[in-house]
Coordinates of C-alpha atoms and ligand atoms in Angstrom, one line a residue:
M1 CA 0.1 0.0 -0.1
T2 CA 1.2 3.5 -0.9
D3 CA 0.8 6.1 1.8
C4 CA 0.0 9.6 0.6
F5 CA 0.8 12.9 2.3
D6 CA 1.1 16.6 1.4
V7 CA 4.6 16.7 2.6
V8 CA 7.3 14.3 3.2
I9 CA 10.3 15.4 5.3
V10 CA 13.5 13.4 5.0
G11 CA 15.3 13.3 8.3
A12 CA 14.3 13.8 12.0
G13 CA 17.2 15.9 13.0
L14 CA 16.8 19.3 14.4
A15 CA 15.8 20.6 11.2
G16 CA 13.1 17.9 10.2
L17 CA 11.6 18.2 13.7
Q18 CA 11.1 22.0 13.6
M19 CA 9.9 21.5 10.0
L20 CA 7.3 19.0 10.9
H21 CA 6.0 21.4 13.4
Q22 CA 5.9 24.3 10.9
V23 CA 4.2 22.2 8.2
R24 CA 1.5 21.1 11.0
R25 CA 0.8 24.9 11.5
T26 CA -0.1 25.1 7.8
G27 CA -2.8 22.5 8.1
L28 CA -1.0 20.2 5.6
T29 CA -0.4 16.6 6.4
A30 CA 3.1 15.5 6.7
R31 CA 5.4 12.3 7.5
V32 CA 9.1 12.3 8.5
L33 CA 11.1 9.6 7.2
E34 CA 14.3 9.0 9.3
A35 CA 17.0 6.2 8.8
G36 CA 18.2 6.0 12.4
G37 CA 16.3 4.5 15.3
G38 CA 15.6 7.8 17.0
A39 CA 15.5 11.6 16.4
G40 CA 18.2 14.2 16.8
G41 CA 20.3 13.7 13.5
T42 CA 23.9 14.6 14.3
W43 CA 23.2 14.2 18.0
Y44 CA 21.7 10.7 17.6
W45 CA 24.8 9.5 15.5
N46 CA 27.8 11.2 17.2
R47 CA 27.8 9.5 20.4
Y48 CA 31.6 9.4 20.8
P49 CA 33.2 10.1 24.1
G50 CA 33.5 14.0 24.7
A51 CA 30.9 14.9 22.0
R52 CA 29.5 18.4 22.8
C53 CA 28.1 21.2 20.8
D54 CA 30.6 24.0 20.0
V55 CA 27.9 26.8 19.9
E56 CA 26.6 28.1 23.4
S57 CA 23.5 26.1 24.5
L58 CA 21.4 29.3 25.1
E59 CA 21.8 29.9 21.3
Y60 CA 21.9 26.3 20.1
S61 CA 18.2 25.7 20.7
Y62 CA 14.8 26.2 19.2
Q63 CA 13.3 29.7 19.1
F64 CA 9.9 28.9 17.6
S65 CA 8.1 28.6 21.1
E66 CA 8.7 31.2 23.9
E67 CA 7.2 28.5 26.4
L68 CA 10.1 26.0 25.3
Q69 CA 12.7 28.8 25.7
Q70 CA 11.5 29.5 29.2
E71 CA 11.0 26.0 30.6
W72 CA 14.0 24.2 29.3
E73 CA 17.1 24.7 31.6
W74 CA 20.4 24.2 30.0
T75 CA 23.2 23.3 32.6
R76 CA 26.3 24.1 30.7
R77 CA 27.9 26.8 28.5
Y78 CA 28.2 24.1 25.7
A79 CA 25.7 21.3 25.8
S80 CA 27.0 17.8 25.7
Q81 CA 25.6 15.3 23.1
P82 CA 23.4 13.5 26.0
E83 CA 22.0 16.8 27.1
I84 CA 20.9 17.8 23.5
L85 CA 19.3 14.3 23.1
R86 CA 17.4 14.9 26.3
Y87 CA 16.4 18.3 24.8
V88 CA 15.3 16.6 21.6
G89 CA 13.1 14.0 23.6
H90 CA 11.7 16.8 25.4
V91 CA 10.8 18.7 22.2
L92 CA 9.3 15.5 20.7
D93 CA 6.9 15.1 23.7
R94 CA 6.1 18.8 24.3
F95 CA 5.0 19.2 20.6
D96 CA 3.6 15.5 20.1
L97 CA 5.8 15.0 17.3
R98 CA 6.4 11.3 17.5
R99 CA 3.2 10.3 15.8
D100 CA 4.4 11.6 12.5
I101 CA 8.0 10.3 12.5
Q102 CA 8.8 6.9 10.9
Y103 CA 12.1 5.6 12.1
H104 CA 14.4 3.0 10.7
T105 CA 13.3 4.1 7.2
R106 CA 16.1 5.1 4.7
V107 CA 15.2 7.0 1.8
T108 CA 17.2 5.6 -1.2
A109 CA 15.3 7.4 -4.3
L110 CA 12.8 10.3 -5.0
G111 CA 11.1 10.5 -8.3
Y112 CA 9.0 13.2 -9.7
D113 CA 5.8 12.7 -11.7
E114 CA 5.5 15.8 -13.6
P115 CA 1.7 15.4 -15.1
A116 CA 0.6 14.7 -11.5
G117 CA 2.7 17.1 -9.6
R118 CA 3.8 14.5 -7.2
W119 CA 6.9 12.9 -5.8
T120 CA 7.3 9.3 -5.1
V121 CA 9.7 8.5 -2.2
R122 CA 11.1 5.1 -2.1
T123 CA 12.8 3.4 0.9
E124 CA 15.5 0.9 1.7
A125 CA 12.7 -1.6 2.5
G126 CA 11.0 -1.3 -0.8
D127 CA 8.0 0.8 0.4
E128 CA 6.8 4.0 -1.5
V129 CA 5.3 7.2 0.0
V130 CA 3.6 9.8 -2.3
A131 CA 3.9 13.4 -1.5
R132 CA 3.1 16.9 -3.3
F133 CA 6.2 18.4 -1.6
V134 CA 9.5 17.0 -0.3
I135 CA 11.7 18.7 2.3
M136 CA 15.2 17.4 2.5
A137 CA 16.3 17.8 6.1
T138 CA 19.2 15.4 5.6
G139 CA 21.8 17.5 7.5
C140 CA 24.9 19.1 6.4
L141 CA 27.5 16.7 8.3
S142 CA 25.7 13.6 8.2
S143 CA 27.4 11.4 5.6
A144 CA 30.4 10.0 7.5
N145 CA 33.8 10.0 5.5
L146 CA 35.5 6.8 6.1
P147 CA 38.8 6.9 4.2
R148 CA 39.5 4.1 1.8
I149 CA 42.7 2.7 3.5
A150 CA 44.2 -0.6 2.1
G151 CA 43.6 -3.6 4.4
R152 CA 40.9 -2.0 6.7
E153 CA 38.7 -5.2 6.8
T154 CA 41.7 -7.2 8.0
F155 CA 42.0 -5.3 11.3
A156 CA 41.6 -7.8 14.3
G157 CA 40.4 -5.1 16.7
E158 CA 37.4 -2.7 16.6
I159 CA 36.8 0.0 14.2
H160 CA 34.6 3.0 14.9
H161 CA 33.7 6.3 13.3
T162 CA 32.8 9.3 15.6
G163 CA 29.8 9.9 13.3
H164 CA 28.7 6.4 13.9
W165 CA 29.5 5.7 17.4
P166 CA 27.8 2.5 18.8
H167 CA 24.8 2.9 21.3
E168 CA 26.5 0.3 23.6
P169 CA 29.4 1.7 25.8
V170 CA 32.8 1.1 24.1
D171 CA 35.4 0.0 26.9
L172 CA 38.7 1.6 25.9
S173 CA 40.3 0.9 29.3
G174 CA 43.7 -0.7 29.1
K175 CA 43.5 -0.7 25.3
R176 CA 45.9 0.7 22.7
V177 CA 43.8 3.1 20.7
G178 CA 44.4 5.1 17.6
V179 CA 42.5 8.1 16.7
V180 CA 42.6 9.2 13.0
G181 CA 41.8 12.9 12.4
T182 CA 42.2 16.1 14.3
G183 CA 39.3 18.2 13.3
S184 CA 36.5 19.1 16.0
S185 CA 35.5 15.5 16.5
G186 CA 39.1 14.5 17.1
V187 CA 39.9 17.5 19.2
Q188 CA 36.9 16.7 21.5
T189 CA 37.4 13.0 21.8
I190 CA 41.3 12.7 22.1
P191 CA 41.5 14.2 25.8
V192 CA 38.7 11.8 26.9
I193 CA 40.0 8.7 25.3
A194 CA 43.5 9.7 26.6
R195 CA 42.1 9.3 30.2
Q196 CA 40.5 5.9 29.3
A197 CA 43.1 4.1 27.1
A198 CA 46.4 2.6 28.1
E199 CA 48.2 4.1 25.2
L200 CA 46.8 6.6 22.7
Y201 CA 48.3 7.2 19.1
V202 CA 46.9 10.4 17.4
F203 CA 47.3 10.1 13.6
Q204 CA 47.4 13.8 12.5
R205 CA 47.6 15.0 8.9
T206 CA 46.7 18.7 9.2
A207 CA 47.0 20.4 12.6
A208 CA 43.8 22.5 13.3
Y209 CA 43.6 25.5 15.5
T210 CA 42.1 24.7 18.8
L211 CA 40.9 27.5 20.9
P212 CA 39.8 27.0 24.4
A213 CA 36.2 26.1 24.8
R214 CA 36.0 27.3 28.4
D215 CA 33.1 25.1 29.0
Q216 CA 31.7 25.6 32.5
P217 CA 28.4 25.3 34.3
L218 CA 26.0 27.9 32.7
D219 CA 26.1 31.2 34.7
P220 CA 22.5 31.4 36.5
R221 CA 22.6 35.2 36.1
L222 CA 23.1 34.8 32.2
R223 CA 20.5 32.2 31.9
A224 CA 18.0 34.6 33.8
A225 CA 19.0 37.7 31.9
V226 CA 18.7 35.8 28.5
K227 CA 15.2 34.4 29.6
A228 CA 14.0 37.7 30.5
D229 CA 14.1 38.9 27.0
Y230 CA 14.7 35.8 24.7
A231 CA 13.2 37.4 21.8
G232 CA 15.6 40.4 22.0
F233 CA 18.6 37.9 22.5
R234 CA 17.6 36.0 19.4
E235 CA 17.1 39.2 17.3
R236 CA 20.6 40.6 18.3
N237 CA 22.2 37.2 17.4
N238 CA 20.4 36.9 14.2
A239 CA 21.7 40.4 13.1
M240 CA 25.4 39.1 13.5
P241 CA 27.1 37.6 10.3
T242 CA 27.4 34.2 12.0
A243 CA 24.0 34.4 13.6
G244 CA 25.3 34.3 17.1
L245 CA 27.4 35.5 20.0
S246 CA 26.1 39.2 19.7
R247 CA 27.1 39.9 23.3
Y248 CA 30.7 40.0 21.9
P249 CA 30.7 41.9 18.7
T250 CA 33.5 42.0 16.5
N251 CA 36.1 44.8 17.3
P252 CA 35.7 47.0 14.1
S253 CA 39.5 48.2 14.3
S254 CA 42.2 47.1 12.1
V255 CA 44.8 45.0 13.9
F256 CA 47.2 47.3 12.1
L257 CA 45.8 50.5 13.9
V258 CA 46.9 49.5 17.4
S259 CA 50.2 49.1 19.1
A260 CA 51.9 45.6 19.6
A261 CA 51.1 45.7 23.3
E262 CA 47.4 46.7 22.7
R263 CA 47.2 43.8 20.0
E264 CA 48.7 41.2 22.5
A265 CA 46.1 42.4 25.1
A266 CA 43.2 42.1 22.8
F267 CA 44.3 38.8 21.8
E268 CA 44.6 37.6 25.4
Y269 CA 41.3 39.1 26.4
F270 CA 39.5 37.3 23.4
W271 CA 41.5 34.0 24.2
G272 CA 40.4 34.2 27.7
L273 CA 36.6 34.5 26.7
G274 CA 37.0 31.2 25.0
G275 CA 35.1 29.9 22.1
P276 CA 35.7 31.1 18.7
L277 CA 35.8 34.7 19.9
L278 CA 39.5 35.3 19.3
L279 CA 38.4 35.6 15.6
R280 CA 36.5 38.7 16.7
S281 CA 39.4 40.5 18.3
F282 CA 39.9 42.7 15.2
G283 CA 37.9 43.3 12.2
D284 CA 40.3 42.4 9.4
I285 CA 41.2 38.9 10.7
M286 CA 39.0 37.1 8.2
S287 CA 39.7 39.3 5.2
D288 CA 43.4 40.5 5.4
P289 CA 46.0 37.7 5.1
A290 CA 48.4 39.9 7.3
A291 CA 46.1 40.4 10.0
N292 CA 45.1 36.8 10.0
A293 CA 49.1 35.8 10.3
L294 CA 49.3 37.8 13.5
V295 CA 46.5 36.0 15.3
A296 CA 47.7 32.8 13.9
D297 CA 51.1 33.4 15.4
F298 CA 49.4 34.3 18.7
V299 CA 47.8 30.8 18.9
R300 CA 51.1 29.1 17.8
G301 CA 52.7 31.0 20.7
K302 CA 50.1 29.5 23.1
I303 CA 50.7 26.0 21.7
R304 CA 54.4 26.4 22.5
Q305 CA 53.7 27.5 26.0
I306 CA 51.3 24.6 26.8
V307 CA 52.9 21.7 25.0
K308 CA 56.2 20.8 26.8
D309 CA 58.0 18.7 23.9
P310 CA 59.1 21.6 21.4
E311 CA 59.0 19.1 18.4
V312 CA 55.4 18.1 19.5
A313 CA 54.4 21.7 19.8
A314 CA 55.9 22.2 16.3
L315 CA 53.8 19.5 14.8
L316 CA 50.6 20.7 16.6
S317 CA 51.1 24.2 15.3
P318 CA 48.8 24.8 12.2
K319 CA 50.2 26.4 9.0
Q320 CA 47.2 27.5 7.2
P321 CA 45.3 30.6 7.9
I322 CA 43.2 30.7 10.9
G323 CA 39.4 30.4 10.6
C324 CA 39.4 29.2 6.8
K325 CA 38.8 25.8 8.2
R326 CA 36.4 25.8 11.1
V327 CA 38.3 26.4 14.4
C328 CA 37.9 23.6 16.9
L329 CA 37.0 24.2 20.4
G330 CA 39.0 22.2 22.9
T331 CA 39.1 21.3 26.6
G332 CA 42.6 20.4 27.7
Y333 CA 43.4 19.5 24.1
Y334 CA 47.1 20.6 23.8
E335 CA 47.6 19.6 27.5
T336 CA 46.9 16.0 26.5
F337 CA 50.0 15.8 24.6
N338 CA 52.2 16.4 27.8
R339 CA 50.8 12.9 28.9
P340 CA 53.5 10.1 28.6
D341 CA 50.9 7.7 27.2
V342 CA 49.8 9.8 24.3
H343 CA 51.8 10.0 21.2
L344 CA 51.4 12.3 18.1
V345 CA 52.1 10.5 14.8
D346 CA 52.6 12.9 11.7
V347 CA 50.9 11.4 8.8
A348 CA 51.3 14.2 6.6
S349 CA 55.2 13.5 6.2
A350 CA 54.6 9.9 6.5
P351 CA 51.2 8.9 5.4
I352 CA 49.1 5.8 6.5
E353 CA 49.8 3.0 4.0
E354 CA 47.9 0.2 5.4
I355 CA 45.7 -1.3 8.1
T356 CA 47.0 -4.4 9.1
P357 CA 45.5 -7.1 11.6
E358 CA 47.4 -5.7 14.3
G359 CA 47.1 -1.9 13.7
I360 CA 48.2 0.9 11.4
R361 CA 51.4 1.1 9.0
T362 CA 52.6 4.3 7.9
A363 CA 55.4 5.1 5.8
A364 CA 57.3 5.6 8.9
G365 CA 56.5 2.7 11.1
R366 CA 53.9 0.2 12.6
Y367 CA 51.6 0.9 15.3
R368 CA 50.0 -1.9 17.3
L369 CA 46.4 -1.1 18.3
D370 CA 43.5 -2.8 19.7
V371 CA 40.8 -0.1 18.6
I372 CA 40.9 2.5 15.7
V373 CA 38.7 5.5 16.0
F374 CA 38.2 7.5 12.7
A375 CA 37.3 11.1 13.4
T376 CA 37.7 11.9 9.8
G377 CA 34.7 13.9 9.2
F378 CA 32.0 13.9 6.6
D379 CA 31.1 14.4 2.9
A380 CA 29.8 17.8 4.0
M381 CA 26.6 19.6 2.7
T382 CA 26.0 17.4 -0.4
G383 CA 26.9 13.9 0.7
A384 CA 23.5 13.0 2.3
L385 CA 21.4 14.5 -0.5
L386 CA 23.5 12.9 -3.3
S387 CA 23.4 9.3 -1.4
I388 CA 19.7 9.5 -2.6
D389 CA 18.9 9.0 -6.2
I390 CA 16.9 12.1 -6.7
R391 CA 15.1 12.5 -10.1
G392 CA 13.4 15.5 -10.9
R393 CA 11.4 16.8 -14.3
D394 CA 12.2 14.5 -17.1
A395 CA 14.0 12.1 -14.9
L396 CA 17.0 14.9 -14.4
S397 CA 19.3 13.4 -12.0
L398 CA 20.5 15.6 -9.0
R399 CA 23.8 13.7 -9.0
D400 CA 24.4 14.6 -12.5
M401 CA 23.4 18.1 -12.3
W402 CA 25.7 18.5 -9.4
S403 CA 28.7 16.5 -10.7
A404 CA 30.5 19.9 -11.2
G405 CA 29.4 21.0 -7.9
P406 CA 26.0 21.9 -6.1
R407 CA 23.9 24.5 -7.8
S408 CA 20.9 26.0 -6.0
Y409 CA 18.7 29.1 -5.7
L410 CA 19.0 30.5 -2.2
G411 CA 20.2 27.0 -1.0
L412 CA 16.4 26.3 -0.9
G413 CA 15.4 25.0 -4.4
V414 CA 16.9 23.5 -7.6
P415 CA 15.8 24.0 -11.1
G416 CA 14.3 20.9 -12.4
F417 CA 13.2 19.7 -9.1
P418 CA 9.8 21.2 -8.5
N419 CA 8.4 21.1 -4.9
L420 CA 11.5 20.0 -3.5
F421 CA 13.1 22.1 -0.7
T422 CA 16.5 21.7 0.8
M423 CA 16.9 22.8 4.1
T424 CA 20.2 24.5 5.1
G425 CA 21.4 23.4 1.5
P426 CA 24.5 24.5 -0.3
G427 CA 24.1 28.2 -1.3
S428 CA 22.8 29.1 2.1
P429 CA 24.6 30.3 5.2
S430 CA 24.1 26.8 7.0
V431 CA 27.5 25.7 8.7
L432 CA 28.7 29.2 8.7
T433 CA 26.1 30.0 11.2
N434 CA 24.6 28.7 14.3
M435 CA 22.7 25.8 12.6
M436 CA 19.9 26.3 14.9
V437 CA 19.4 29.8 13.4
A438 CA 19.8 28.6 10.0
I439 CA 17.2 25.9 10.6
H440 CA 14.7 28.3 12.0
Q441 CA 15.0 30.7 9.1
H442 CA 14.5 28.0 6.6
A443 CA 11.7 26.2 8.4
T444 CA 9.7 29.2 8.8
W445 CA 10.4 30.3 5.4
I446 CA 9.3 27.0 3.9
G447 CA 6.3 26.8 6.2
D448 CA 5.2 30.4 5.0
C449 CA 5.8 29.5 1.2
L450 CA 3.6 26.1 1.7
T451 CA 0.9 28.5 3.1
Y452 CA 1.1 30.8 0.4
L453 CA 1.0 28.1 -2.4
T454 CA -2.2 26.6 -0.6
D455 CA -3.9 29.9 -0.3
Q456 CA -3.1 30.9 -3.9
D457 CA -4.2 27.6 -5.2
I458 CA -0.8 27.0 -6.6
D459 CA 0.4 23.6 -7.4
V460 CA 4.0 23.8 -8.3
I461 CA 7.0 26.0 -7.2
E462 CA 10.3 25.7 -8.8
A463 CA 13.5 27.7 -8.9
T464 CA 14.4 29.2 -12.3
G465 CA 17.6 28.5 -14.1
E466 CA 18.3 32.4 -14.3
A467 CA 18.0 32.8 -10.4
E468 CA 20.2 29.6 -9.7
H469 CA 22.8 31.0 -12.0
A470 CA 22.9 34.4 -10.6
W471 CA 22.7 33.0 -7.1
G472 CA 25.9 30.8 -7.7
L473 CA 27.8 33.8 -8.8
H474 CA 26.7 35.6 -5.7
V475 CA 27.8 32.9 -3.5
S476 CA 31.2 32.7 -5.0
E477 CA 31.6 36.2 -5.2
T478 CA 30.9 36.8 -1.5
A479 CA 33.1 34.1 -0.4
G480 CA 36.0 35.6 -2.6
R481 CA 36.0 38.6 -0.5
T482 CA 37.0 36.5 2.6
L483 CA 39.8 34.1 3.3
F484 CA 37.5 31.1 3.6
P485 CA 38.4 29.5 0.1
S486 CA 42.2 29.9 0.8
C487 CA 42.6 26.5 2.3
D488 CA 41.6 22.9 1.7
S489 CA 38.4 22.7 3.9
W490 CA 35.2 20.5 3.8
Y491 CA 33.4 24.0 3.1
L492 CA 35.1 23.5 -0.4
G493 CA 34.6 19.7 -0.5
A494 CA 38.4 19.3 -0.5
N495 CA 38.4 16.5 2.2
I496 CA 36.6 14.0 -0.2
P497 CA 38.9 12.6 -3.0
G498 CA 37.4 13.4 -6.4
K499 CA 34.9 15.9 -5.0
R500 CA 34.6 19.1 -7.1
R501 CA 35.9 22.1 -5.3
V502 CA 33.2 24.8 -4.9
F503 CA 32.7 26.9 -1.8
M504 CA 29.3 25.7 -0.8
P505 CA 28.0 27.7 2.0
L506 CA 27.1 31.5 1.8
V507 CA 28.9 34.0 3.9
G508 CA 26.7 36.4 5.7
F509 CA 23.5 35.4 7.5
P510 CA 21.6 38.7 7.9
A511 CA 21.8 39.7 4.3
Y512 CA 20.8 36.2 3.3
A513 CA 17.8 36.3 5.6
R514 CA 16.6 39.9 4.2
R515 CA 17.0 38.5 0.7
C516 CA 14.8 35.4 1.3
A517 CA 12.2 37.8 3.2
E518 CA 12.2 40.0 -0.2
V519 CA 11.9 37.0 -2.3
A520 CA 8.9 35.9 -0.4
A521 CA 7.3 39.4 0.0
G522 CA 7.7 39.8 -3.8
G523 CA 5.6 36.7 -4.7
Y524 CA 8.5 34.2 -4.6
Q525 CA 10.8 36.1 -7.1
G526 CA 13.2 33.7 -9.0
F527 CA 10.8 30.8 -8.6
A528 CA 8.2 29.8 -11.3
L529 CA 4.8 29.2 -9.9
T530 CA 2.4 27.1 -11.6
R531 CA -1.3 25.9 -11.5
L532 CA -1.9 22.6 -12.9
D533 CA -5.4 22.1 -14.5
R534 CA -5.7 18.4 -13.8
G535 CA -8.6 17.9 -16.2
R536 CA -6.6 19.2 -19.2
L537 CA -3.1 18.6 -17.9
A538 CA -2.6 22.2 -18.9
R539 CA -0.5 24.6 -17.0
E540 CA -0.7 28.1 -16.0
H541 CA 2.4 30.0 -15.0
I542 CA 2.2 32.8 -12.6
A543 CA 5.1 35.0 -13.6
P544 CA 7.6 35.9 -10.7
S545 CA 8.4 39.4 -10.7
R546 CA 12.2 39.6 -10.4
S547 CA 14.8 36.9 -10.1
Q548 CA 18.1 38.6 -9.4
P549 CA 19.8 38.4 -6.0
S550 CA 20.4 42.1 -4.7
Ligands
NA7_601 P1 36.9 17.3 10.0 O1 36.8 18.9 10.5 O2 36.7 17.3 8.6 O3 38.1 16.6 10.4 C1 38.5 15.5 9.9 C2 39.9 15.2 10.4 O4 40.3 13.8 9.7 C3 41.0 16.2 9.7 O5 42.1 16.3 10.5 C4 41.4 15.4 8.4 O6 42.8 15.7 8.0 C5 41.5 14.0 8.8 N1 41.5 13.1 7.9 C6 40.6 12.9 7.0 N2 40.9 11.7 6.1 C7 42.1 11.3 6.5 C8 43.1 10.3 6.2 N3 42.7 9.6 5.1 N4 44.1 10.2 6.8 C9 44.4 11.1 7.8 N5 43.7 12.0 8.4 C10 42.6 12.1 7.7 O7 35.6 16.4 10.6 P2 35.2 16.5 12.1 O8 34.3 15.3 12.4 O9 36.2 16.6 13.2 O10 34.4 17.8 12.2 C11 33.2 18.2 11.3 C12 32.6 19.3 11.9 O11 31.6 18.8 12.7 C13 33.1 20.4 12.6 O12 33.6 21.5 11.8 C14 32.0 20.9 13.5 O13 31.1 21.7 12.8 C15 31.3 19.6 13.8 P3 42.8 16.8 6.8 O14 42.5 18.1 7.6 O15 41.8 16.6 5.9 O16 44.3 16.7 6.4

């Protein structure tokens, strides 16, 4: 039997859950299809020791319900993975979301039936669901990157990826553990694993900048002050380029307009605040390579102060500009390398060649291991979308269309794929912002759009090719004014062998949100709107007014 809904939402992560809530408000019927056995997306899968959000908990939370904001009590500056999952459970109950979510249901294919204006959604189990609209809430960091290393299947011990951590406890005590990867996940898990394992080998290819998280119990006075005016707090954060931390605006001054002593004092102050705030110490850090080099030097100095062995400190010192890869937030990360049972292995100069039954062999030597942890990241932003065979009008394949990099209008719609929305898709600010803000903005925009289409009796909405083309230029021009494209990051797809390098997220949240609001207010400029006359299978196009991004 085929189920029919107005809307199918793919994914029950934080985006899918808010989207379900918004769709219900429109009066349309919805079903959420989720591959996992529970809700929470990233926070369902990333259960590795030490997993914690790197956005402050007062900000990394839903803003669609004042009651929810008031009643939920975050306990720490940065919420741990278990605390976020408890929050997800509360939201599911509070808004009675569970009854519309189907777990253990991996979507494998989507096909659009143009005359009927319907999508058929196919699942791994062979079931089909039909819907007018499909909303992809598949996440930006949900398709794990497990590097192809020869001999992996021969390893006699356990292998885990941080993004697919088992639900059962993993006992690392007394074990020889290898962690491959030193991005955010590696930086969070390495200090915790070091305390459990007998010996820890960290296989580092590129040193990342790790700033102190300074996680601590949430200050009750701050919590009370925020709750006294949560709406104002959200509004001020939403006006920031990264949609967050408005309590600490970027110092507009150039680093070159102050003395060396003032500069060091400012760096110290922002380092002491913790989190990514060091990048806000001066206004030109993310645009001027010379300004960026000064703050990068400051961090390298900190690493030399903390790490006792100068050779290890040198290896841990990043060489690329700071901030062009996402900075990591650590708790005792650099200090961990002072432990006698923690060993840093440089796999940039001597790459991993093979996994053997006993462990890892690099070009420089063999490492005997009981457990290998891959903290090797994700096929970001497009991986989860393209793992599904999405076929639009005339059986156009999204994989083919995006083979030279993702193309989208506003990161929300793709020409040739009518009535398909991508939440926090490539071309939208997404991972360059607090994801909860990006999710809120997309969920409310899509919800309003569905209401508009229903009220106007419009059957089909589809991004135009012109709008998509102009938007693509806008995304790359905006990135080009920053240092973001200057190093090999997952923002560019550079971490996945063979993936075309295109800077995927859009820099600057507030201008983007304004543009989306203008598009909607102008009758969905840049989208073609169509009424289907089902009797005659004729079409009536409702011309959009404008299609160029501002
Ligand atoms: P990241 O940030 O992509 O980090 C992955 C790490 O794994 C990084 O150090 C990579 O080195 C390393 N890596 C990847 N493949 C290999 C191979 N084959 N050999 C050695 N090392 C490898 O992923 P995370 O999960 O840490 O964080 C992702 C985001 O999640 C993060 O930004 C937060 O937003 C939350 P490389 O730098 O490619 O040389």
